[in-house]
Amino acid sequence: MLNKNVFLEKYFLMTRSEENYLKTIFHLGGGDSKSITTNAIAEQMETKPSSVTDMAKKLSEKGLVDYVRYQGISLTDAGVKTALSIIRKHRLWEVFLVEKLDFTWDEVHEVAEQLEHIKSEKLIDKIDELLDFPKYDPHGDPIPTKDGKFQERDEKLLSEMPINSKGICVGVKDSSVPFLKFLDKNKIALGNTITIMDKEDFDHSLRIRMEGKEMRISHQIASNLYVKKND
Amino acid sequence: MLNKNVFLEKYFLMTRSEENYLKTIFHLGGGDSKSITTNAIAEQMETKPSSVTDMAKKLSEKGLVDYVRYQGISLTDAGVKTALSIIRKHRLWEVFLVEKLDFTWDEVHEVAEQLEHIKSEKLIDKIDELLDFPKYDPHGDPIPTKDGKFQERDEKLLSEMPINSKGICVGVKDSSVPFLKFLDKNKIALGNTITIMDKEDFDHSLRIRMEGKEMRISHQIASNLYVKKND
DNA sequence: ATCTATTTTTAGTTTTGTCTAAATTTAATT
DNA sequence: AATTAAATTTAGACAAAACTAAAAATAGAT
């Protein structure tokens, strides 16, 4: 009826499903005007390629993605902005759940998937403030700022660190529940300082010192842990 | 496929819309096996009677309401239990927004309407704990316990209090945004002790003393404020 | 350059929740 | 008891978001 409402409806009122598509496309790298295939999106979202095509048309209509039949999908600037605002909400909620409600690493994702769709700018800004404007989420992933800026980290995989170097544990590459539970069980937490004592040529396992204790970790673990170089 | 999943689907997985219907029916008094009319529900939810009929059938199928054609709708025990769990979530989130995020009375409802549908028992229990198990929400309405018990209050409307009596402000009858804004502006807050100094026969307005200040309030205001008798 | 195999799209269907318009039941009035 | 008014339900339609199956386009291999 009103022009203003048409505008609002088209550009600001996103459904949960639309938001999930944008987020997925961003995570698959579609933010750098790189085309993501229909199949890749379908696989990631555990849905069918035909459903992705339908949504591609819809998001293209709204100016959030660039879509050419058979050529794949990439985010427009508006699409990136929207995706980042959802990721920002997701990661802030994750911090909230861990810091304020004592959730463990592996429990937060599912709940944050729901909370990220709550529509209230004031709410998420206040949560940000309550948490004292955190820069990283519990998995070590950077939290975009309100104006959509990312603060990337100078980080390396633990497996790539040289012998005798030190690093602070800042994130995980694999954020699956089994891996996070493993870390919890072995008291490997973000912020811990890790010293690489020795590397085993045979199986690429590492001997490390952490929180005063020495332990051996497999290559598989070491290649899924990010550390920030310390010296 | 599995029997267990059929069970879960039918009895536990509620859609947002189903939850809103149950909540509305409860608020209209349908919890005491009192029949609520199709029209009343439609009006409250700003929808059409035919939509209510459709949902009545669906909820009846699920064993959450008793529904007889042309005779109205009431909640079953299971329906009451579900409604109370949603109301519990709504009111706890309201407390959270006011206590932890400095929302004002009039801002909380809209956001709580969204948050009440988040599905995670652990989340709401932890929020409850974080808030130190509050008994009332910011509007003074009682918060049902985890096992669905209500703690009703010994409360009166301010307009019904005798001269020279004292009361503690515990809730509002009208929770519309304009009224809540009025209260904020005039520094009338939950917990304030109010002494009734005088009542004016002509317009039923009241002269009261609150927080050391004397003021006059109209009958309309006084008949929308609940107080707990103090002496 | 042609032929497969794969990917992607189209067309048509389903489910959920809504709507309108028409039909039916209940309630109220004479 | 008959009639009218109001409330309620049915039937049929639609939009969103998914699906299946069939058709079309692309890419890879010979």
Short mmCIF file of C-alpha atoms (C1' of nucleotides) in Angstrom, two decimals:
data_model
loop_
_atom_site.label_atom_id
_atom_site.label_comp_id
_atom_site.label_asym_id
_atom_site.label_seq_id
_atom_site.Cartn_x
_atom_site.Cartn_y
_atom_site.Cartn_z
CA MET A 1 0.00 0.00 0.00
CA LEU A 2 2.62 2.49 1.10
CA ASN A 3 5.83 2.69 -0.85
CA LYS A 4 7.75 2.66 2.38
CA ASN A 5 6.22 -0.65 3.40
CA VAL A 6 7.03 -2.24 0.09
CA PHE A 7 10.58 -1.15 0.63
CA LEU A 8 10.69 -2.52 4.15
CA GLU A 9 9.13 -5.79 3.14
CA LYS A 10 11.49 -6.34 0.28
CA TYR A 11 14.75 -5.44 1.93
CA PHE A 12 14.45 -5.86 5.65
CA LEU A 13 11.93 -8.50 6.57
CA MET A 14 13.90 -11.70 6.17
CA THR A 15 12.45 -15.10 6.88
CA ARG A 16 14.41 -17.58 8.95
CA SER A 17 14.99 -19.68 5.86
CA GLU A 18 16.33 -16.76 3.83
CA GLU A 19 18.69 -15.86 6.64
CA ASN A 20 19.99 -19.42 6.82
CA TYR A 21 20.69 -19.47 3.10
CA LEU A 22 22.65 -16.20 3.23
CA LYS A 23 24.67 -17.43 6.17
CA THR A 24 25.51 -20.70 4.43
CA ILE A 25 26.51 -19.01 1.19
CA PHE A 26 28.80 -16.70 3.16
CA HIS A 27 30.39 -19.61 4.99
CA LEU A 28 31.05 -21.34 1.67
CA GLY A 29 32.96 -18.28 0.49
CA GLY A 30 30.27 -16.60 -1.57
CA GLY A 31 31.05 -13.23 0.00
CA ASP A 32 33.94 -12.39 -2.31
CA SER A 33 31.77 -12.39 -5.45
CA LYS A 34 32.81 -16.02 -5.80
CA SER A 35 30.09 -18.21 -7.26
CA ILE A 36 28.91 -21.09 -5.08
CA THR A 37 27.29 -24.06 -6.75
CA THR A 38 23.71 -25.11 -6.14
CA ASN A 39 24.88 -28.56 -5.11
CA ALA A 40 27.38 -27.27 -2.55
CA ILE A 41 24.70 -25.18 -0.86
CA ALA A 42 22.20 -28.04 -0.92
CA GLU A 43 24.71 -30.42 0.62
CA GLN A 44 25.73 -27.99 3.36
CA MET A 45 22.10 -27.28 4.28
CA GLU A 46 20.99 -30.88 3.98
CA THR A 47 18.37 -29.99 1.45
CA LYS A 48 17.77 -30.63 -2.26
CA PRO A 49 19.33 -28.68 -5.15
CA SER A 50 15.89 -27.79 -6.48
CA SER A 51 15.05 -26.06 -3.23
CA VAL A 52 18.26 -24.05 -3.52
CA THR A 53 17.29 -22.91 -7.01
CA ASP A 54 13.92 -21.71 -5.74
CA MET A 55 15.56 -19.71 -2.97
CA ALA A 56 18.23 -18.34 -5.32
CA LYS A 57 15.51 -16.72 -7.41
CA LYS A 58 13.85 -15.27 -4.36
CA LEU A 59 17.03 -13.83 -2.89
CA SER A 60 18.03 -12.50 -6.30
CA GLU A 61 14.66 -10.70 -6.52
CA LYS A 62 15.47 -9.05 -3.22
CA GLY A 63 18.89 -7.96 -4.36
CA LEU A 64 20.77 -10.08 -1.84
CA VAL A 65 22.49 -12.48 -4.25
CA ASP A 66 23.73 -12.46 -7.81
CA TYR A 67 22.29 -15.45 -9.56
CA VAL A 68 22.66 -16.56 -13.19
CA ARG A 69 21.01 -19.82 -14.20
CA TYR A 70 23.47 -22.71 -14.22
CA GLN A 71 26.29 -20.38 -13.15
CA GLY A 72 26.01 -20.43 -9.37
CA ILE A 73 25.21 -17.95 -6.62
CA SER A 74 27.23 -15.22 -4.89
CA LEU A 75 26.32 -12.57 -2.35
CA THR A 76 25.81 -8.92 -3.26
CA ASP A 77 27.11 -6.22 -0.91
CA ALA A 78 23.68 -6.11 0.71
CA GLY A 79 23.77 -9.91 1.02
CA VAL A 80 27.17 -9.86 2.71
CA LYS A 81 25.98 -7.18 5.11
CA THR A 82 22.95 -9.22 6.08
CA ALA A 83 24.96 -12.44 6.42
CA LEU A 84 27.46 -10.71 8.68
CA SER A 85 24.73 -9.35 10.92
CA ILE A 86 23.37 -12.88 11.40
CA ILE A 87 26.84 -14.31 12.07
CA ARG A 88 27.42 -11.48 14.53
CA LYS A 89 24.26 -12.42 16.40
CA HIS A 90 25.09 -16.12 16.35
CA ARG A 91 28.56 -15.61 17.79
CA LEU A 92 27.52 -13.07 20.41
CA TRP A 93 24.83 -15.45 21.64
CA GLU A 94 27.43 -18.22 21.82
CA VAL A 95 29.62 -16.07 24.04
CA PHE A 96 26.61 -15.22 26.19
CA LEU A 97 25.69 -18.88 26.64
CA VAL A 98 29.22 -19.84 27.68
CA GLU A 99 30.11 -16.79 29.76
CA LYS A 100 26.83 -16.09 31.49
CA LEU A 101 25.00 -19.41 31.52
CA ASP A 102 27.85 -21.93 31.80
CA PHE A 103 27.10 -23.79 28.60
CA THR A 104 29.95 -25.93 27.29
CA TRP A 105 31.56 -25.46 23.85
CA ASP A 106 29.61 -28.26 22.29
CA GLU A 107 26.19 -27.19 23.58
CA VAL A 108 26.03 -23.65 22.26
CA HIS A 109 25.66 -24.08 18.53
CA GLU A 110 22.17 -25.54 18.42
CA VAL A 111 20.67 -22.89 20.70
CA ALA A 112 22.53 -20.06 18.97
CA GLU A 113 21.05 -21.26 15.67
CA GLN A 114 17.68 -20.30 17.09
CA LEU A 115 18.69 -17.14 18.91
CA GLU A 116 20.42 -15.65 15.86
CA HIS A 117 17.02 -15.10 14.24
CA ILE A 118 15.56 -12.92 17.00
CA LYS A 119 14.73 -9.55 15.50
CA SER A 120 15.74 -6.69 17.77
CA GLU A 121 18.70 -4.47 17.17
CA LYS A 122 18.58 -3.17 20.72
CA LEU A 123 18.67 -6.71 22.10
CA ILE A 124 21.86 -7.75 20.37
CA ASP A 125 23.58 -4.42 21.06
CA LYS A 126 22.80 -4.77 24.76
CA ILE A 127 24.04 -8.37 24.80
CA ASP A 128 27.23 -7.12 23.14
CA GLU A 129 27.57 -4.51 25.88
CA LEU A 130 26.79 -6.99 28.68
CA LEU A 131 29.61 -9.19 27.39
CA ASP A 132 31.95 -6.19 27.16
CA PHE A 133 32.20 -6.26 23.36
CA PRO A 134 33.96 -9.59 22.82
CA LYS A 135 36.07 -9.99 19.68
CA TYR A 136 35.92 -13.77 19.42
CA ASP A 137 33.32 -16.46 20.08
CA PRO A 138 33.91 -19.58 22.20
CA HIS A 139 35.30 -21.45 19.18
CA GLY A 140 37.75 -18.62 18.54
CA ASP A 141 35.92 -17.30 15.49
CA PRO A 142 35.94 -13.50 15.12
CA ILE A 143 32.72 -11.59 15.83
CA PRO A 144 31.88 -9.01 13.13
CA THR A 145 31.36 -5.48 14.44
CA LYS A 146 28.03 -3.67 14.18
CA ASP A 147 29.09 -2.10 10.90
CA GLY A 148 30.12 -5.47 9.46
CA LYS A 149 33.87 -5.35 9.93
CA PHE A 150 35.78 -8.54 10.57
CA GLN A 151 38.86 -8.65 12.72
CA GLU A 152 40.89 -11.52 11.40
CA ARG A 153 43.57 -13.03 13.59
CA ASP A 154 47.21 -13.79 13.15
CA GLU A 155 46.83 -17.46 13.81
CA LYS A 156 48.41 -20.76 12.85
CA LEU A 157 47.45 -24.38 13.18
CA LEU A 158 49.19 -25.95 16.17
CA SER A 159 50.57 -28.61 13.82
CA GLU A 160 52.45 -25.92 11.89
CA MET A 161 54.28 -24.47 14.89
CA PRO A 162 58.03 -25.11 15.21
CA ILE A 163 59.60 -26.99 18.14
CA ASN A 164 60.22 -24.84 21.22
CA SER A 165 57.74 -22.14 20.16
CA LYS A 166 54.85 -21.04 22.33
CA GLY A 167 51.27 -20.27 21.32
CA ILE A 168 48.02 -19.26 22.91
CA CYS A 169 45.07 -21.45 22.00
CA VAL A 170 42.60 -19.19 20.16
CA GLY A 171 40.27 -21.35 18.15
CA VAL A 172 39.27 -24.59 16.50
CA LYS A 173 39.07 -25.55 12.84
CA ASP A 174 36.77 -28.51 13.41
CA SER A 175 33.89 -27.42 15.62
CA SER A 176 32.05 -30.75 15.68
CA VAL A 177 30.58 -31.91 18.95
CA PRO A 178 32.90 -34.93 19.35
CA PHE A 179 36.01 -32.77 18.89
CA LEU A 180 34.79 -30.11 21.32
CA LYS A 181 33.93 -32.76 23.89
CA PHE A 182 37.40 -34.23 23.47
CA LEU A 183 38.96 -30.84 24.16
CA ASP A 184 36.79 -30.32 27.23
CA LYS A 185 37.69 -33.73 28.58
CA ASN A 186 41.41 -33.08 28.13
CA LYS A 187 41.17 -29.59 29.64
CA ILE A 188 42.29 -27.89 26.47
CA ALA A 189 40.62 -24.47 26.58
CA LEU A 190 40.85 -21.15 24.75
CA GLY A 191 43.48 -18.91 26.30
CA ASN A 192 45.76 -21.73 27.38
CA THR A 193 49.43 -21.27 26.56
CA ILE A 194 50.95 -24.25 24.78
CA THR A 195 54.67 -24.95 24.38
CA ILE A 196 55.71 -27.35 21.63
CA MET A 197 58.31 -29.66 23.24
CA ASP A 198 58.89 -32.17 20.49
CA LYS A 199 57.48 -33.44 17.21
CA GLU A 200 57.45 -37.10 16.28
CA ASP A 201 58.44 -37.69 12.65
CA PHE A 202 56.81 -41.08 12.46
CA ASP A 203 53.15 -40.16 13.13
CA HIS A 204 53.49 -36.36 13.34
CA SER A 205 52.23 -36.40 16.91
CA LEU A 206 53.33 -33.60 19.28
CA ARG A 207 54.62 -33.52 22.81
CA ILE A 208 53.37 -30.31 24.42
CA ARG A 209 53.41 -28.57 27.78
CA MET A 210 50.21 -26.85 28.84
CA GLU A 211 49.20 -25.45 32.23
CA GLY A 212 52.25 -27.09 33.79
CA LYS A 213 51.40 -30.53 32.45
CA GLU A 214 53.08 -32.43 29.65
CA MET A 215 51.02 -34.45 27.20
CA ARG A 216 51.10 -36.02 23.76
CA ILE A 217 48.57 -35.06 21.08
CA SER A 218 47.96 -36.68 17.72
CA HIS A 219 48.42 -34.91 14.42
CA GLN A 220 44.68 -34.95 13.89
CA ILE A 221 44.11 -32.90 17.01
CA ALA A 222 47.02 -30.55 16.35
CA SER A 223 45.80 -29.79 12.83
CA ASN A 224 42.41 -28.68 14.13
CA LEU A 225 43.60 -26.26 16.81
CA TYR A 226 44.46 -22.65 16.06
CA VAL A 227 47.10 -20.89 18.16
CA LYS A 228 48.34 -17.32 18.16
CA LYS A 229 52.12 -17.07 18.06
CA ASN A 230 53.49 -15.82 21.32
CA ASP A 231 57.20 -15.33 20.83
CA MET B 1 9.72 -44.31 10.72
CA LEU B 2 10.41 -44.98 14.37
CA ASN B 3 7.49 -45.09 16.76
CA LYS B 4 9.40 -42.89 19.14
CA ASN B 5 9.70 -40.16 16.56
CA VAL B 6 6.01 -40.23 15.77
CA PHE B 7 5.38 -39.77 19.45
CA LEU B 8 7.80 -36.89 19.71
CA GLU B 9 6.44 -35.21 16.64
CA LYS B 10 2.86 -35.40 17.74
CA TYR B 11 3.20 -34.36 21.34
CA PHE B 12 6.32 -32.30 21.79
CA LEU B 13 7.24 -30.50 18.63
CA MET B 14 5.03 -27.44 18.73
CA THR B 15 5.06 -24.83 16.00
CA ARG B 16 5.22 -21.16 16.90
CA SER B 17 1.64 -20.74 15.78
CA GLU B 18 0.37 -23.61 17.91
CA GLU B 19 2.17 -22.19 20.93
CA ASN B 20 0.60 -18.78 20.36
CA TYR B 21 -2.87 -20.27 20.21
CA LEU B 22 -2.40 -22.17 23.47
CA LYS B 23 -1.09 -19.08 25.20
CA THR B 24 -4.01 -16.97 24.00
CA ILE B 25 -6.60 -19.55 25.04
CA PHE B 26 -5.02 -19.70 28.49
CA HIS B 27 -5.06 -15.91 28.83
CA LEU B 28 -8.72 -15.87 27.89
CA GLY B 29 -9.47 -18.23 30.77
CA GLY B 30 -9.61 -21.51 28.87
CA GLY B 31 -7.44 -23.23 31.47
CA ASP B 32 -10.24 -24.01 33.89
CA SER B 33 -12.11 -26.23 31.42
CA LYS B 34 -14.04 -23.11 30.49
CA SER B 35 -14.96 -22.97 26.82
CA ILE B 36 -13.61 -20.00 24.87
CA THR B 37 -15.42 -18.94 21.73
CA THR B 38 -13.88 -19.03 18.29
CA ASN B 39 -14.59 -15.35 17.84
CA ALA B 40 -12.93 -14.31 21.09
CA ILE B 41 -9.73 -16.14 20.13
CA ALA B 42 -9.80 -14.71 16.61
CA GLU B 43 -10.24 -11.17 17.92
CA GLN B 44 -7.45 -11.51 20.47
CA MET B 45 -5.04 -12.90 17.89
CA GLU B 46 -6.10 -10.51 15.14
CA THR B 47 -6.94 -13.37 12.83
CA LYS B 48 -10.13 -14.82 11.30
CA PRO B 49 -12.55 -17.22 13.02
CA SER B 50 -12.07 -19.77 10.25
CA SER B 51 -8.36 -19.90 11.00
CA VAL B 52 -9.16 -20.55 14.64
CA THR B 53 -11.41 -23.46 13.69
CA ASP B 54 -8.61 -24.98 11.63
CA MET B 55 -6.17 -24.73 14.52
CA ALA B 56 -8.76 -26.04 17.01
CA LYS B 57 -8.94 -29.28 15.03
CA LYS B 58 -5.19 -29.58 14.91
CA LEU B 59 -4.68 -28.95 18.63
CA SER B 60 -7.54 -31.30 19.44
CA GLU B 61 -5.81 -34.01 17.36
CA LYS B 62 -2.74 -33.50 19.50
CA GLY B 63 -4.69 -33.76 22.73
CA LEU B 64 -3.96 -30.20 23.80
CA VAL B 65 -7.51 -28.80 23.66
CA ASP B 66 -11.05 -30.09 24.05
CA TYR B 67 -13.00 -28.99 21.04
CA VAL B 68 -16.63 -29.67 20.13
CA ARG B 69 -17.97 -28.09 16.95
CA TYR B 70 -19.94 -24.90 17.62
CA GLN B 71 -19.30 -25.28 21.38
CA GLY B 72 -15.94 -23.57 21.84
CA ILE B 73 -12.46 -24.55 22.91
CA SER B 74 -10.81 -25.26 26.27
CA LEU B 75 -7.39 -26.51 27.27
CA THR B 76 -6.73 -30.09 28.40
CA ASP B 77 -4.29 -30.70 31.25
CA ALA B 78 -1.55 -31.19 28.69
CA GLY B 79 -2.59 -27.95 27.01
CA VAL B 80 -2.45 -26.02 30.29
CA LYS B 81 0.96 -27.46 31.01
CA THR B 82 2.28 -26.39 27.62
CA ALA B 83 0.70 -22.93 27.88
CA LEU B 84 2.25 -22.41 31.30
CA SER B 85 5.69 -23.38 30.04
CA ILE B 86 5.43 -20.75 27.30
CA ILE B 87 4.17 -18.10 29.72
CA ARG B 88 7.01 -19.04 32.06
CA LYS B 89 9.52 -18.47 29.29
CA HIS B 90 7.91 -15.19 28.24
CA ARG B 91 7.97 -13.75 31.74
CA LEU B 92 11.47 -14.93 32.59
CA TRP B 93 12.78 -13.32 29.39
CA GLU B 94 10.98 -10.12 30.35
CA VAL B 95 12.75 -10.07 33.70
CA PHE B 96 16.04 -10.76 31.96
CA LEU B 97 15.56 -7.89 29.53
CA VAL B 98 14.74 -5.41 32.31
CA GLU B 99 17.21 -6.60 34.94
CA LYS B 100 20.22 -7.48 32.82
CA LEU B 101 19.83 -5.39 29.68
CA ASP B 102 18.11 -2.23 30.99
CA PHE B 103 15.05 -2.50 28.80
CA THR B 104 12.10 -0.39 29.97
CA TRP B 105 8.70 -1.87 30.88
CA ASP B 106 7.17 -0.98 27.56
CA GLU B 107 9.94 -2.41 25.38
CA VAL B 108 10.06 -5.96 26.68
CA HIS B 109 6.86 -7.49 25.38
CA GLU B 110 7.64 -7.54 21.68
CA VAL B 111 11.06 -9.13 22.11
CA ALA B 112 9.80 -11.63 24.71
CA GLU B 113 7.14 -12.71 22.20
CA GLN B 114 10.00 -13.95 20.05
CA LEU B 115 12.24 -15.32 22.78
CA GLU B 116 9.45 -17.39 24.35
CA HIS B 117 9.58 -19.76 21.37
CA ILE B 118 13.24 -20.72 21.71
CA LYS B 119 13.42 -24.45 22.29
CA SER B 120 15.94 -25.35 24.98
CA GLU B 121 15.03 -26.44 28.45
CA LYS B 122 18.56 -25.87 29.68
CA LEU B 123 18.53 -22.31 28.36
CA ILE B 124 15.44 -21.20 30.26
CA ASP B 125 16.49 -23.00 33.45
CA LYS B 126 19.84 -21.23 33.35
CA ILE B 127 18.17 -17.87 32.72
CA ASP B 128 15.94 -18.59 35.72
CA GLU B 129 19.02 -19.30 37.82
CA LEU B 130 20.88 -16.22 36.53
CA LEU B 131 17.94 -14.08 37.64
CA ASP B 132 17.84 -15.83 41.02
CA PHE B 133 14.47 -17.51 40.45
CA PRO B 134 12.21 -14.44 40.27
CA LYS B 135 8.56 -14.88 41.25
CA TYR B 136 7.12 -11.97 39.27
CA ASP B 137 7.79 -10.37 35.90
CA PRO B 138 8.33 -6.62 35.34
CA HIS B 139 4.56 -6.05 35.03
CA GLY B 140 4.02 -7.82 38.34
CA ASP B 141 2.56 -10.96 36.79
CA PRO B 142 3.51 -14.22 38.53
CA ILE B 143 6.02 -16.54 36.83
CA PRO B 144 4.91 -20.19 36.80
CA THR B 145 7.42 -22.61 38.28
CA LYS B 146 9.11 -25.34 36.23
CA ASP B 147 6.42 -27.82 37.25
CA GLY B 148 3.65 -25.40 36.24
CA LYS B 149 2.65 -24.01 39.61
CA PHE B 150 1.36 -20.47 39.84
CA GLN B 151 1.93 -18.30 42.87
CA GLU B 152 -0.95 -15.87 42.96
CA ARG B 153 -0.59 -12.71 44.95
CA ASP B 154 -2.61 -11.02 47.64
CA GLU B 155 -3.12 -7.87 45.69
CA LYS B 156 -5.66 -5.07 45.30
CA LEU B 157 -6.20 -2.29 42.83
CA LEU B 158 -4.81 0.98 44.20
CA SER B 159 -8.24 2.54 43.64
CA GLU B 160 -9.73 0.07 46.12
CA MET B 161 -7.40 0.91 49.00
CA PRO B 162 -8.76 2.85 51.97
CA ILE B 163 -7.47 6.27 53.04
CA ASN B 164 -4.33 6.15 55.22
CA SER B 165 -3.41 2.63 54.16
CA LYS B 166 -0.06 1.76 52.62
CA GLY B 167 0.70 -0.55 49.71
CA ILE B 168 3.66 -1.75 47.71
CA CYS B 169 3.29 -1.38 43.97
CA VAL B 170 3.40 -4.93 42.55
CA GLY B 171 1.86 -4.87 39.11
CA VAL B 172 -0.26 -3.35 36.37
CA LYS B 173 -3.64 -4.33 35.01
CA ASP B 174 -3.25 -2.42 31.76
CA SER B 175 0.12 -3.27 30.24
CA SER B 176 -0.22 -1.15 27.11
CA VAL B 177 2.78 0.82 25.97
CA PRO B 178 1.24 4.27 26.61
CA PHE B 179 0.35 3.36 30.20
CA LEU B 180 3.79 1.90 30.91
CA LYS B 181 5.46 4.97 29.44
CA PHE B 182 3.28 7.17 31.63
CA LEU B 183 4.39 5.25 34.72
CA ASP B 184 8.05 5.50 33.75
CA LYS B 185 7.75 9.23 33.16
CA ASN B 186 6.14 9.74 36.58
CA LYS B 187 8.67 7.53 38.32
CA ILE B 188 6.07 5.04 39.45
CA ALA B 189 7.94 1.74 39.65
CA LEU B 190 7.38 -1.76 41.04
CA GLY B 191 8.42 -1.98 44.67
CA ASN B 192 7.56 1.62 45.52
CA THR B 193 5.60 2.10 48.73
CA ILE B 194 2.49 4.20 48.26
CA THR B 195 0.48 5.86 51.05
CA ILE B 196 -3.10 6.89 50.25
CA MET B 197 -3.46 10.38 51.74
CA ASP B 198 -6.89 11.36 50.48
CA LYS B 199 -9.59 10.40 48.00
CA GLU B 200 -11.60 12.96 46.07
CA ASP B 201 -15.29 12.09 45.90
CA PHE B 202 -15.94 14.24 42.87
CA ASP B 203 -13.67 12.53 40.29
CA HIS B 204 -12.35 9.65 42.42
CA SER B 205 -8.79 10.89 42.04
CA LEU B 206 -6.26 10.09 44.79
CA ARG B 207 -3.68 12.10 46.66
CA ILE B 208 -0.77 9.81 47.43
CA ARG B 209 2.69 9.95 48.98
CA MET B 210 5.42 7.96 47.24
CA GLU B 211 9.19 8.05 47.74
CA GLY B 212 8.79 11.14 49.92
CA LYS B 213 6.85 13.07 47.28
CA GLU B 214 3.15 13.89 47.26
CA MET B 215 1.20 13.69 44.02
CA ARG B 216 -2.32 13.40 42.63
CA ILE B 217 -3.34 10.52 40.38
CA SER B 218 -6.52 10.05 38.41
CA HIS B 219 -8.97 7.22 38.97
CA GLN B 220 -8.00 5.75 35.60
CA ILE B 221 -4.43 5.34 36.74
CA ALA B 222 -5.34 4.08 40.21
CA SER B 223 -7.65 1.43 38.79
CA ASN B 224 -4.85 -0.03 36.67
CA LEU B 225 -2.21 -0.37 39.37
CA TYR B 226 -2.00 -3.38 41.67
CA VAL B 227 -0.63 -2.94 45.19
CA LYS B 228 0.11 -5.42 47.93
CA LYS B 229 -1.36 -4.40 51.27
CA ASN B 230 1.32 -3.42 53.70
CA ASP B 231 -0.36 -2.74 57.04
"C1'" DA C 1 32.96 -32.42 -32.27
"C1'" DT C 2 30.19 -35.70 -30.13
"C1'" DC C 3 28.68 -38.27 -26.45
"C1'" DT C 4 28.06 -39.24 -21.64
"C1'" DA C 5 27.78 -38.08 -16.84
"C1'" DT C 6 26.85 -34.62 -13.81
"C1'" DT C 7 24.70 -30.55 -12.41
"C1'" DT C 8 20.93 -27.61 -12.49
"C1'" DT C 9 16.38 -26.24 -13.48
"C1'" DT C 10 11.44 -26.80 -14.33
"C1'" DA C 11 6.97 -28.52 -13.40
"C1'" DG C 12 3.98 -30.30 -10.42
"C1'" DT C 13 2.87 -31.79 -5.43
"C1'" DT C 14 2.82 -31.41 -0.29
"C1'" DT C 15 2.36 -29.18 4.24
"C1'" DT C 16 1.42 -25.34 7.25
"C1'" DG C 17 -1.10 -21.54 8.20
"C1'" DT C 18 -3.69 -18.30 6.50
"C1'" DC C 19 -7.67 -16.19 3.83
"C1'" DT C 20 -12.62 -15.38 1.47
"C1'" DA C 21 -17.08 -16.66 0.49
"C1'" DA C 22 -20.72 -19.69 1.08
"C1'" DA C 23 -23.18 -22.84 4.00
"C1'" DT C 24 -24.65 -24.30 8.42
"C1'" DT C 25 -25.66 -24.21 13.27
"C1'" DT C 26 -26.92 -21.79 17.39
"C1'" DA C 27 -29.17 -18.00 19.81
"C1'" DA C 28 -32.45 -14.36 20.23
"C1'" DT C 29 -36.89 -12.26 19.22
"C1'" DT C 30 -41.24 -12.01 18.29
"C1'" DA D 1 -42.73 -22.21 16.77
"C1'" DA D 2 -40.99 -19.54 13.12
"C1'" DT D 3 -37.90 -16.19 11.72
"C1'" DT D 4 -33.92 -13.47 11.80
"C1'" DA D 5 -29.28 -12.33 13.38
"C1'" DA D 6 -24.95 -13.79 14.86
"C1'" DA D 7 -21.45 -17.14 15.35
"C1'" DT D 8 -19.17 -20.96 13.45
"C1'" DT D 9 -17.73 -24.20 10.10
"C1'" DT D 10 -16.79 -25.89 5.43
"C1'" DA D 11 -14.84 -25.64 0.96
"C1'" DG D 12 -11.71 -23.89 -1.96
"C1'" DA D 13 -7.66 -20.83 -2.78
"C1'" DC D 14 -3.09 -18.96 -1.86
"C1'" DA D 15 1.81 -18.17 -0.33
"C1'" DA D 16 6.03 -20.05 1.61
"C1'" DA D 17 9.18 -23.59 1.71
"C1'" DA D 18 10.08 -27.83 0.98
"C1'" DC D 19 9.99 -32.23 -2.02
"C1'" DT D 20 10.10 -35.73 -6.44
"C1'" DA D 21 10.62 -36.76 -11.05
"C1'" DA D 22 11.54 -35.33 -15.51
"C1'" DA D 23 13.80 -32.11 -18.67
"C1'" DA D 24 17.57 -29.17 -19.94
"C1'" DA D 25 22.18 -27.31 -19.76
"C1'" DT D 26 27.03 -27.79 -18.81
"C1'" DA D 27 31.47 -30.03 -18.50
"C1'" DG D 28 34.67 -33.88 -19.29
"C1'" DA D 29 36.41 -37.57 -22.04
"C1'" DT D 30 37.24 -39.65 -26.03
#
